[in-house]
Coordinates of C-alpha atoms in Angstrom, one line a residue:
X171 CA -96.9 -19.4 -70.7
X172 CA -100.6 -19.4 -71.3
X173 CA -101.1 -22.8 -72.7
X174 CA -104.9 -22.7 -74.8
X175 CA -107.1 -25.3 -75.5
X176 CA -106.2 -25.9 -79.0
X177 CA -106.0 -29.7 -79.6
X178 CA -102.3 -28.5 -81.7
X179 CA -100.5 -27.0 -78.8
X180 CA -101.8 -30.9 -76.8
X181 CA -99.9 -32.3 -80.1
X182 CA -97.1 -30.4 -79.8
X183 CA -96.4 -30.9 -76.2
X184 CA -96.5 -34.7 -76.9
X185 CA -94.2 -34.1 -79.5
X186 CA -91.7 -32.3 -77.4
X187 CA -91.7 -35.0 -75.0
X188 CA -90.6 -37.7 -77.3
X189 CA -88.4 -35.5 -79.0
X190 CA -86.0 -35.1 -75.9
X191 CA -86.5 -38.4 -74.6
X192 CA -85.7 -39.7 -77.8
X193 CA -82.4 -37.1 -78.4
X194 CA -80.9 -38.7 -75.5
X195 CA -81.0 -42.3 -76.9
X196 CA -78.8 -40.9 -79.7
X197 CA -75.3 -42.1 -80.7
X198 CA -72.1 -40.2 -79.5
X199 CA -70.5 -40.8 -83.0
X200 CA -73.2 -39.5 -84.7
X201 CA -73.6 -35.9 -82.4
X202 CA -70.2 -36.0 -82.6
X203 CA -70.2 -36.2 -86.6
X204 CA -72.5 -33.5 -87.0
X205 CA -71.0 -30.8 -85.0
X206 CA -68.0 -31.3 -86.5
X207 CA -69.6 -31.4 -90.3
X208 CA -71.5 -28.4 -89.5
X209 CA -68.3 -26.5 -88.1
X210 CA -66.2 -27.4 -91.2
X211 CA -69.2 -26.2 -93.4
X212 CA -69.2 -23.0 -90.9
X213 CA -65.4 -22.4 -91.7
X214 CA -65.8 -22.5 -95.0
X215 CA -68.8 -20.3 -95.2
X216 CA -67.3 -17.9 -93.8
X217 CA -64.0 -18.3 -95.7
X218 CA -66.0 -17.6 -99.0
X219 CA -67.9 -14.3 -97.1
X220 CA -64.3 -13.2 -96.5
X221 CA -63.4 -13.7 -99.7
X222 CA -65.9 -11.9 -101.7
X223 CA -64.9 -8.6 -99.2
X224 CA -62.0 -8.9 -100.1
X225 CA -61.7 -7.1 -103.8
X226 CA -63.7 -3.8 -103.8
X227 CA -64.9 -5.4 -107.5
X228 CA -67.0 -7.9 -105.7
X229 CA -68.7 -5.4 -103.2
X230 CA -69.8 -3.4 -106.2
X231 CA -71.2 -5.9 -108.6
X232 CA -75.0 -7.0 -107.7
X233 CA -74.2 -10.9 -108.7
X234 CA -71.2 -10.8 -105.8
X235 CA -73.7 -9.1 -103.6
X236 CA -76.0 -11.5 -103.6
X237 CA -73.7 -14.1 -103.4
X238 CA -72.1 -13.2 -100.6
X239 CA -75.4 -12.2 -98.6
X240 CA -76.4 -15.6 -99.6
X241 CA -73.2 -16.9 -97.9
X242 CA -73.7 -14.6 -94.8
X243 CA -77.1 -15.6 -94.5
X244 CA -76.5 -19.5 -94.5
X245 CA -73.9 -18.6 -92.4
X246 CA -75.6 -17.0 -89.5
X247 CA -78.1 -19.8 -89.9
X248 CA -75.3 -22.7 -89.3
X249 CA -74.1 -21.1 -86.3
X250 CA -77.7 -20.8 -84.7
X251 CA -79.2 -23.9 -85.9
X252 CA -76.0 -25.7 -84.6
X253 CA -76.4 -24.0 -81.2
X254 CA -80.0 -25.2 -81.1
X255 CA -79.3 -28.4 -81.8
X256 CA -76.5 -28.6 -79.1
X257 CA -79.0 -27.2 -76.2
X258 CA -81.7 -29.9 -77.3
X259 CA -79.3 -32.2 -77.4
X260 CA -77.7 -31.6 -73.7
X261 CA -81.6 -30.9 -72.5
X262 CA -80.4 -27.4 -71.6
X263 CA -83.3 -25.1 -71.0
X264 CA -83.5 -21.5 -71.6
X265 CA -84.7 -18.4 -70.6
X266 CA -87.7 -17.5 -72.8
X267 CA -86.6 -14.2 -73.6
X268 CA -82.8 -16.0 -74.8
X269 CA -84.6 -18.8 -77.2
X270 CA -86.7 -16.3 -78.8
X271 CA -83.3 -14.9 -80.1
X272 CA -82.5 -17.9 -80.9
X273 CA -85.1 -19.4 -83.1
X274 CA -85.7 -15.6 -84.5
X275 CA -82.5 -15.1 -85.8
X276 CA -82.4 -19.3 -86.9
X277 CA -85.9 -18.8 -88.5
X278 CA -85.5 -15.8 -90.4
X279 CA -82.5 -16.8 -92.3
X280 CA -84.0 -20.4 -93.4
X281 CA -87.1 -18.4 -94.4
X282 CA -84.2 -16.0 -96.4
X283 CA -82.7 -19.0 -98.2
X284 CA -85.1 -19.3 -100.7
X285 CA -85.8 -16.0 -101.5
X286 CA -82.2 -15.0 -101.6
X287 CA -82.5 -18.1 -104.9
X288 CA -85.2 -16.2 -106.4
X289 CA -83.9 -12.6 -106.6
X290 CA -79.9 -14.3 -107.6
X291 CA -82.2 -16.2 -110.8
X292 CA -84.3 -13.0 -111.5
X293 CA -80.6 -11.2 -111.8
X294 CA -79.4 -14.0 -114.1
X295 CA -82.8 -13.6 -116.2
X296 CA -82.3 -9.7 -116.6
X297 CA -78.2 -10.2 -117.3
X298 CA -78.9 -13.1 -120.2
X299 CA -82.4 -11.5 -121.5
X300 CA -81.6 -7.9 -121.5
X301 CA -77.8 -7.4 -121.4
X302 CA -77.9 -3.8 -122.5
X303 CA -80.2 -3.2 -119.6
X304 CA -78.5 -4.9 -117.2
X305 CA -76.4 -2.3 -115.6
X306 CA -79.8 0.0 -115.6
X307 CA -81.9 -2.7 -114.2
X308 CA -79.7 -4.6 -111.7
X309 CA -77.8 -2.0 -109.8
X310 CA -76.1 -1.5 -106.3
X311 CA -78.8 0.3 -104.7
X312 CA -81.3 -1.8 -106.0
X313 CA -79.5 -4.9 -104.8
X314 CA -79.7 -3.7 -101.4
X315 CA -83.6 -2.9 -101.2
X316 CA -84.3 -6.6 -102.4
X317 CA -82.0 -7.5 -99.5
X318 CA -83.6 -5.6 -97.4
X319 CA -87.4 -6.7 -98.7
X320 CA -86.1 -10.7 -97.8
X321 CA -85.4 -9.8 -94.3
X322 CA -88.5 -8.1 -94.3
X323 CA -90.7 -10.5 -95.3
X324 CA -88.6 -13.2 -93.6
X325 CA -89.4 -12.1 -90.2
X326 CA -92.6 -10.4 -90.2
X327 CA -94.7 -13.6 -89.2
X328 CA -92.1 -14.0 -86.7
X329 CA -92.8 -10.3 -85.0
X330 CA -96.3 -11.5 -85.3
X331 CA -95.9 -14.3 -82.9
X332 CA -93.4 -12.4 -80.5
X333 CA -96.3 -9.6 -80.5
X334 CA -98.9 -12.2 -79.6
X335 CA -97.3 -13.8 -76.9
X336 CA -96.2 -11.2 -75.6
X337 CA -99.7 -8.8 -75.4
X338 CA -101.0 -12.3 -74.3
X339 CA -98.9 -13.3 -71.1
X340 CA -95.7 -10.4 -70.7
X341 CA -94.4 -12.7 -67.7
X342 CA -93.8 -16.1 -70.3
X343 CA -90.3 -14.4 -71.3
X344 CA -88.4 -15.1 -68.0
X345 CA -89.5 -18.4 -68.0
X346 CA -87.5 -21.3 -68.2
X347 CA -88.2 -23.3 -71.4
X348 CA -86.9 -26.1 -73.7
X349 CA -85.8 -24.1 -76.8
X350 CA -88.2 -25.0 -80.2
X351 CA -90.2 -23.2 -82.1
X352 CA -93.0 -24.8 -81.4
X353 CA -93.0 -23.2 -77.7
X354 CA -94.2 -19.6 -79.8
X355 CA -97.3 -21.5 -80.6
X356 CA -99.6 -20.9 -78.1
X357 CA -102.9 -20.6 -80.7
X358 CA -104.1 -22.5 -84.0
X359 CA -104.0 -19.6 -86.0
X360 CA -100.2 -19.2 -85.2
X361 CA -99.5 -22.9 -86.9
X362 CA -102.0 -22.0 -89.8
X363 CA -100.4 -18.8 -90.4
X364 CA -97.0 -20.3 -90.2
X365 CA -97.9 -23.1 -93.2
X366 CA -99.9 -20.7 -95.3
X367 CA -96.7 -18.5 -95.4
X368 CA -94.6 -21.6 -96.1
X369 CA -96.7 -22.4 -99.1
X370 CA -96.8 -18.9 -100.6
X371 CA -93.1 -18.1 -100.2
X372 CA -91.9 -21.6 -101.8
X373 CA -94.7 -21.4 -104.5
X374 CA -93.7 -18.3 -105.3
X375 CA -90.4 -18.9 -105.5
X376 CA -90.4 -22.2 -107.2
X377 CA -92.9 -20.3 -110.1
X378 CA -89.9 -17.5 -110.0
X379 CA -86.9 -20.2 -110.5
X380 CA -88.8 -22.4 -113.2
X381 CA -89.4 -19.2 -115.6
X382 CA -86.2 -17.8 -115.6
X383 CA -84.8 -21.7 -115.9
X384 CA -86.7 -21.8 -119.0
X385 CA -86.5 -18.4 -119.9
X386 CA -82.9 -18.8 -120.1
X387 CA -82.9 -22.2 -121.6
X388 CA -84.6 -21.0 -124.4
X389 CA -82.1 -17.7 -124.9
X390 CA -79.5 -20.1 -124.3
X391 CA -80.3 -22.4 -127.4
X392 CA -81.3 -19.3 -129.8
X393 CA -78.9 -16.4 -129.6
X394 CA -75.2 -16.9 -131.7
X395 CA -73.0 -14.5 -129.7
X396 CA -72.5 -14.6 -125.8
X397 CA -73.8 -18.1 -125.8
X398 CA -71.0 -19.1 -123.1
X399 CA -72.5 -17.4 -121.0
X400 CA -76.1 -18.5 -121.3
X401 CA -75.4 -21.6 -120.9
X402 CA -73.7 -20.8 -117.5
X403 CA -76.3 -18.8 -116.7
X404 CA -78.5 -21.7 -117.5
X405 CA -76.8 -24.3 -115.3
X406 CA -76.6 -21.7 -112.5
X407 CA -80.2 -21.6 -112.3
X408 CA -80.0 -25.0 -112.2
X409 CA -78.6 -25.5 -109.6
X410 CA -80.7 -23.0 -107.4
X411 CA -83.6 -25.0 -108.4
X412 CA -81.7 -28.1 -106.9
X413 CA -80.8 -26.3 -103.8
X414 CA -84.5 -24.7 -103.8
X415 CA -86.0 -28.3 -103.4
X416 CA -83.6 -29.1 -100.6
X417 CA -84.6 -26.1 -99.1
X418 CA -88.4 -27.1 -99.8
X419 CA -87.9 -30.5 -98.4
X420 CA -87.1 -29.3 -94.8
X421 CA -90.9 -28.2 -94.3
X422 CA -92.2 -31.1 -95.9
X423 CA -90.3 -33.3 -93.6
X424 CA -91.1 -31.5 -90.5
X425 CA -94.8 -32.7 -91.2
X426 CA -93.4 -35.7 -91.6
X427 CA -91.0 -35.9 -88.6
X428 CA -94.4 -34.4 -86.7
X429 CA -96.5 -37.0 -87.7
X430 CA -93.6 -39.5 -86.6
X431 CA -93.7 -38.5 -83.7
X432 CA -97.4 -39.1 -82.9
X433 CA -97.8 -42.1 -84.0
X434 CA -94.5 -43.7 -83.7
X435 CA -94.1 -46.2 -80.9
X436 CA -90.4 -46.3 -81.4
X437 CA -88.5 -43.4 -79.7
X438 CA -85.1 -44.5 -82.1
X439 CA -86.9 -44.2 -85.4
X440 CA -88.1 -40.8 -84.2
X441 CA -84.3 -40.0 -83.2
X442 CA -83.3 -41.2 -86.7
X443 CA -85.4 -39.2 -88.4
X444 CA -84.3 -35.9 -86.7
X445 CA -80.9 -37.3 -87.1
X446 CA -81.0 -37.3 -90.9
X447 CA -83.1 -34.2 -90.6
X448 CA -80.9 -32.1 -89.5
X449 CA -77.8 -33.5 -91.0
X450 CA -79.2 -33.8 -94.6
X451 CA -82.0 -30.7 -94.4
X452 CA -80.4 -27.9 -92.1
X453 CA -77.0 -28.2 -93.2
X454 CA -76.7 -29.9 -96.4
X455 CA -78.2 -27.2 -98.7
X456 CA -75.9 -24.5 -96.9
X457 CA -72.9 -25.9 -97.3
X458 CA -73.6 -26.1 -101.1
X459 CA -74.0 -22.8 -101.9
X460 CA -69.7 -22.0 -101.4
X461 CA -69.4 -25.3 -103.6
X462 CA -71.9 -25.1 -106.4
X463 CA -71.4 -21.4 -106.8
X464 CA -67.9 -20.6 -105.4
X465 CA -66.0 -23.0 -107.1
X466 CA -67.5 -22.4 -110.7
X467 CA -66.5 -18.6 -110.5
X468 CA -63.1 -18.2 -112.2
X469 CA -63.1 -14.7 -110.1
X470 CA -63.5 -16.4 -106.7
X471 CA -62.3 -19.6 -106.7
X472 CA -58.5 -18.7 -106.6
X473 CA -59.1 -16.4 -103.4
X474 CA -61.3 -19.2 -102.2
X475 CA -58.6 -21.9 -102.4
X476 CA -55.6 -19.2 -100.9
X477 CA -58.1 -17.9 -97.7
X478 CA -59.1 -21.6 -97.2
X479 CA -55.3 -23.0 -97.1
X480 CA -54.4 -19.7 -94.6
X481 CA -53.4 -18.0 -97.1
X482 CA -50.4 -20.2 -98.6
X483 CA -49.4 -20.2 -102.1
X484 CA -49.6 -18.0 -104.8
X485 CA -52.2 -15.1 -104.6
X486 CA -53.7 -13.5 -107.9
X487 CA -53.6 -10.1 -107.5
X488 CA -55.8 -8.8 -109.9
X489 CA -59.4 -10.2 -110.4
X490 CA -61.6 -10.2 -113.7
X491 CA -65.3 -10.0 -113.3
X492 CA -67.3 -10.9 -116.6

C-alpha cells in the first residue's frame, strides 16, 4: 500500500505493532471465554431471527420488522467481529482484498446498530402519539426503505475509502496484510471523515431517542385509556437509550484504547484494555437486544424459549400481536 506522510498513518502503525505484540501476551482462559460467550450470544441471536420468521404475523408488522433486522444485523456483526478477533489473535494475515470484506461487512452493521435504535423509537413515538395514524404512518413498505436508508448511510463512508484506495494504488488488494481497519487509512482526511461521521450519526441519534423518551413519558403520564401500553412503550425506549450508550461507548473507547497505546509502556495494560473492549463493547450490547426486547414480548417469548430448548415442550400455536 501507498503509505503517506501523514503523522496519523506513523501513529497508527505504532499502534498496530503493540497491538499484536500485546494480543499474544493474552491469557488462554480469557480467548477461550470470549469465543465461547460470543458463540452462545451468536446462537441465540439467531434463535430469536428464526423465531420472528416463523409466524407470517411477525413478517408483516413494522415493530417485528425492525426487531428482527435489528437481531439480523447484530447478528451478522457477532459472526464478523468474532472472526476478526480470532485472525488478530492467531496473527493471521490476509489478503487485502479478503479483510476489506471483512471489516466492510463488520463496520457497516456497528454503524447500523444505532440507527436501527432510532427508527424502532421513532415507531414507538408514532404508535403511542398518533395511534389512529399508526397503521397509515408506519407501514410494511415504509419499514423496508428506512432499512434500506441505514444500510445506506452505514456504508457510504466505507465505499468512500475502498474508492480511494483503490484509484490510489489498484495493486494494495492482493497484498498481504494484518486485518484492522486502520490499514484503509492511508490519508488524514480518511480518520477525520471517519470521526465527523461518528459524531453526526450518534448526535443524531441520541437527539432522536431522548425526544421520543420524553415525548412518550409525557403521553404516558397524561392519557387515561391505553396507558399499559405507554408505559411499555416508555420503558422500551428506555432501554434503547441504555443500549444506545453502549453502543456510544465503543468509539469513545477506541480513542481511548488509541491513546493507550501510544503512551502506554505496558504491553498487558494495553492487552487488558482490548480485552474488556471487545468483551464488554462489541459483544455486550448485541447480546442484549434478544434479552431486553425478546423476553418482554408476550408474542415472542414462548417461541423464543421452545426454538432455544430444540424445540421441546409445549408450542403455542396461535400468536397475539397487540
Amino acid at each position: 500500500m501507498s503509505v503517506s506522510n501523514d503523522s496519523t498513518v506513523k501513529d497508527l502503525l505504532i499502534y498496530q505493532q503493540i497491538f499484536l505484540l500485546a494480543m499474544t501476551e493474552g491469557k488462554i482462559s480469557k480467548v477461550i471465554f470470549s469465543i465461547l460467550m460470543s458463540l452462545f450470544f451468536i446462537y441465540s441471536n439467531a434463535i430469536m431471527v428464526y423465531t420472528i420468521w416463523s409466524k407470517p404475523v411477525f413478517k408483516v408488522t413494522p415493530r417485528y420488522i425492525l426487531f428482527n433486522h435489528m437481531l439480523f444485523n447484530d447478528l451478522i456483526h457477532l459472526i464478523f467481529s468474532s472472526l476478526l478477533y480470532i485472525l488478530v489473535l492467531a496473527s493471521l494475515k490476509l489478503v487485502m482484498a479478503a479483510c476489506t470484506v471483512l471489516v466492510f461487512v463488520s463496520g457497516t452493521t456497528f454503524y447500523n446498530a444505532p440507527l436501527i435504535l432510532a427508527v424502532m423509537s421513532l415507531e414507538r413515538y408514532v404508535a403511542i402519539n398518533f395511534p389512529l395514524r399508526h397503521a397509515e404512518i408506519a407501514t410494511q413498505k415504509r419499514t423496508y426503505i428506512a432499512i434500506g436508508i441505514i444500510w445506506y448511510m452505514s456504508m457510504m463512508h466505507f465505499i468512500i475509502d475502498l474508492l480511494y484506495v483503490l484509484l490510489t494504488d489498484p495493486t494494495v488488494f492482493s497484498s498481504q496484510i494484518f486485518c484492522t481497519r486502520e490499514k484503509l487509512f492511508i490519508k488524514q482526511w480518511q480518520v477525520n471523515l471517519q470521526q465527523g461521521l461518528n459524531i453526526f450519526f450518534f448526535v443524531s441519534v441520541s437527539v432522536i431517542i431522548l425526544f421520543t423518551y420524553i415525548t412518550i413519558l409525557i403521553t404516558a403520564r397524561s392519557i387515561s385509556t391505553n396507558k399499559a401500553s405507554a408505559v411499555k412503550a416508555h420503558k422500551t425506549v428506555l432501554l434503547h437509550i441504555i443500549q444506545l450508550g453502549l453502543c456510544l461507548t465503543s468509539f469513545l473507547y477506541s480513542s481511548i484504547e488509541r491513546a493507550a497505546a501510544m503512551t502506554s509502556t505496558s504491553s498487558s495494560l494495553f492487552a487488558d484494555l482490548r480485552y474488556l473492549n471487545y468483551l464488554f463493547v462489541l459483544i455486550l450490547p448485541r447480546c442484549l437486544s434478544p434479552l431486553i426486547y425478546g423476553l418482554r414480548d408476550d408474542a415472542v417469548r414462548p417461541l423464543f424459549i421452545y426454538y432455544f430448548c430444540c424445540a421441546r415442550g409445549k408450542r403455542r400455536s396461535t400468536v397475539n400481536v397487540h
